[in-house]
Amino acid sequence: MSRRLPLLINGEFVASTTDQWIPVTNPATQEVLCEAPAATPAEMEQAIASAKAAFESWKEVPVSERARLMLRYQALLKEHQEEIAEILSQETGKTFEDAKGDVWRGIEVAEQAANIASLMMGETVENVARSIDTHSWTQPLGVCAGITPFNFPAMIPLWMFPLAIAAGNTFVLKPSEQDPMTPNRLVELFLEAGAPPGVLQLVHGGKEQVDTLLTHPDIKAVSFVGSVPVGQHVYRTATDHMKRAQCFAGAKNHMVIMPDANKDQVINSLVGASCGAAGQRCMAISVAVFVGDSKAWIDELKEEFANIRPGAWNDPQAAYGPQISPQAKQRVLTLIKQGKEEGATCLLDGSDCTVDALPDGNWVGPTLFTDVTPEMSIYKEEIFGPVLCCVSVDSLEDALQLVNNSPYGNGTSIFTASGAAARKYQHEVEVGQVGINVPIPVPLPFFSFTGWKGSFYGDQHAYGKQAVRFYTETKTVTSRWFEDDIPASGPNMSIHLK
Ligand code: NAD
């Protein structure tokens, strides 16, 4: 019997009483690593009730004390970074370097959460009318919920609960059922850092458990990251139940290559940005838009693609790992086949990829298409595999039109030596995160993660100041004191701030 993961309810790791156990597999071998429980309705109810009860005391904990919890947590995460990354590599197949990066990008958000006092500061104006002052505070909402995808099992949960909890909320996390071991470890360390019971709950499962969170009257806000159809369902259902929702969804990210760009940088960046993490990144570059003569570089790009290969998480020569599941691999293969049938030129086909000594892994080799047009399935669908589609256009205007016609708007980049071209692109492109000679422009946590259009449903984005706004309510106080009421003398009062 493989290891069965517990739930975290009211500060205790508890064995679920469910009869539905979800196998968690190593995607490089199909070995079952453990099983995750589909939490029962009673367990979901207990987790939410415990978070609700814990909110009453947690919101009264001074902000500096909440910040200190985050300081301890980020120190523990750093201490355990490699250990967490190893767990993460086992269940996702990510290379060790990539897995460490996944953990690190989450640690940076925990660090930011330690600055919560300044992030929560309100505003004041004196004398809004004669002897009347107005100030605003930010106060926590209550119980918040987070629903996270498989592709960043450390970073994305850490986008959510540290900031929500630092702001004074309590939190119920429902991570992906495909790689729940990493979130379990993150949560263990949060308790070890000194989190009071009930402040963070961890439940496992799929649609049924998510729908409970979306419809439960005691959940005040929902953060979601995942695919487009599920993101739309989560946004519609949560808002229909009068909750705040921020839903980060799928993407199709374009990199525009101007003929004056640095060719070596372009080729190097395209290989890493499209095939890294087996293409399973919401900010992966999946379309290369060659402007004018830059299309002559596609032959060299093909040579570089042919030089990389997937492999085991601890193989230093492996550029990336397997697809998360056999179904995910099959989906990528079907799209590659459709690409060929619909008339694109497949310069390199990774459909029959094998890896020595790992015959059962969900491997897909690097795949390069050219002559791709916007009507083709490989252009329209988020492939989420190591597949790059090359499109050729005549001008920057044409590139802008192509990118702006995409229903997605998560990330994009332009490679050029021209400040004017870069300025025009960053100004006119309808995408939320823009890189200039930077292929994957994921902002650090003092900014926010700002996908647009079909890649995001909501208004306040992840981490940074926007997340603090998302997880808080503003209270505006207008006050007036009458000088006649000042006592002539009174008791000697002193207070001490600890
Ligand atoms: P997914 O939508 O299948 O799953 C995400 C979460 O939703 C999981 O916790 C899952 O259990 C739950 N879920 C699945 N089906 C559900 C349903 N029918 N009803 C309710 N909940 C359901 O996504 P995934 O395959 O785990 O992740 C990959 C997707 O996430 C890609 O589309 C990728 O682009 C996207 N993503 C987006 C961002 C971003 O910031 N925009 C970041 C990472 C991943």
XYZ file of C-alpha atoms and ligand atoms in Angstrom, residues 147-152 156 159 174-178 205-207 210-211 224-227 230 233 248-251 282 382 384 410 449 455, ligand 1:
78
model
C -7.218 26.284 -5.943
C -3.938 25.576 -7.686
C -2.686 23.783 -10.844
C -0.142 20.987 -11.289
C 2.561 22.930 -13.060
C 3.989 24.969 -10.157
C 1.515 28.968 -6.940
C 1.530 33.102 -4.417
C -6.944 22.839 -2.440
C -3.869 22.028 -4.542
C -3.737 19.971 -7.732
C -4.469 16.301 -7.172
C -1.669 15.495 -9.648
C -9.604 16.388 -4.196
C -10.971 17.646 -7.516
C -14.140 19.229 -8.876
C -13.572 22.881 -5.488
C -17.307 23.354 -5.949
C -7.626 30.127 -8.767
C -4.861 29.226 -11.185
C -5.438 26.622 -13.900
C -6.925 26.032 -17.339
C -12.042 25.515 -15.215
C -16.301 27.865 -14.213
C -5.521 32.981 -13.697
C -6.005 30.803 -16.747
C -4.343 29.435 -19.859
C -2.173 31.228 -22.361
C 1.682 29.431 -18.408
C -2.623 25.983 -25.618
C 1.332 22.852 -22.972
C -0.655 36.444 -20.309
C 1.475 38.919 -11.918
C -5.694 34.545 -19.397
P -6.771 22.510 -14.317
O -7.677 23.627 -14.689
O -7.030 21.167 -14.877
O -6.742 22.325 -12.710
C -6.560 23.417 -11.854
C -7.266 23.152 -10.531
O -8.676 23.067 -10.756
C -6.843 21.853 -9.854
O -6.723 22.091 -8.463
C -7.982 20.901 -10.181
O -8.199 19.939 -9.162
C -9.183 21.809 -10.264
N -10.181 21.350 -11.231
C -9.963 20.583 -12.344
N -11.117 20.385 -13.006
C -12.076 21.033 -12.310
C -13.476 21.214 -12.518
N -14.103 20.674 -13.561
N -14.151 21.955 -11.617
C -13.533 22.510 -10.557
N -12.205 22.368 -10.319
C -11.488 21.639 -11.185
O -5.286 23.011 -14.677
P -3.928 22.191 -14.666
O -3.922 21.254 -15.843
O -3.640 21.684 -13.325
O -2.880 23.378 -14.952
C -2.486 23.770 -16.244
C -3.232 25.013 -16.679
O -3.001 26.060 -15.745
C -2.717 25.551 -18.017
O -3.829 25.955 -18.785
C -1.880 26.756 -17.623
O -1.756 27.767 -18.604
C -2.627 27.256 -16.436
N -1.792 28.093 -15.598
C -2.006 29.438 -15.629
C -1.199 30.279 -14.879
C -1.399 31.763 -14.909
O -0.848 32.441 -14.055
N -2.186 32.297 -15.826
C -0.177 29.746 -14.100
C 0.014 28.355 -14.086
C -0.821 27.538 -14.835
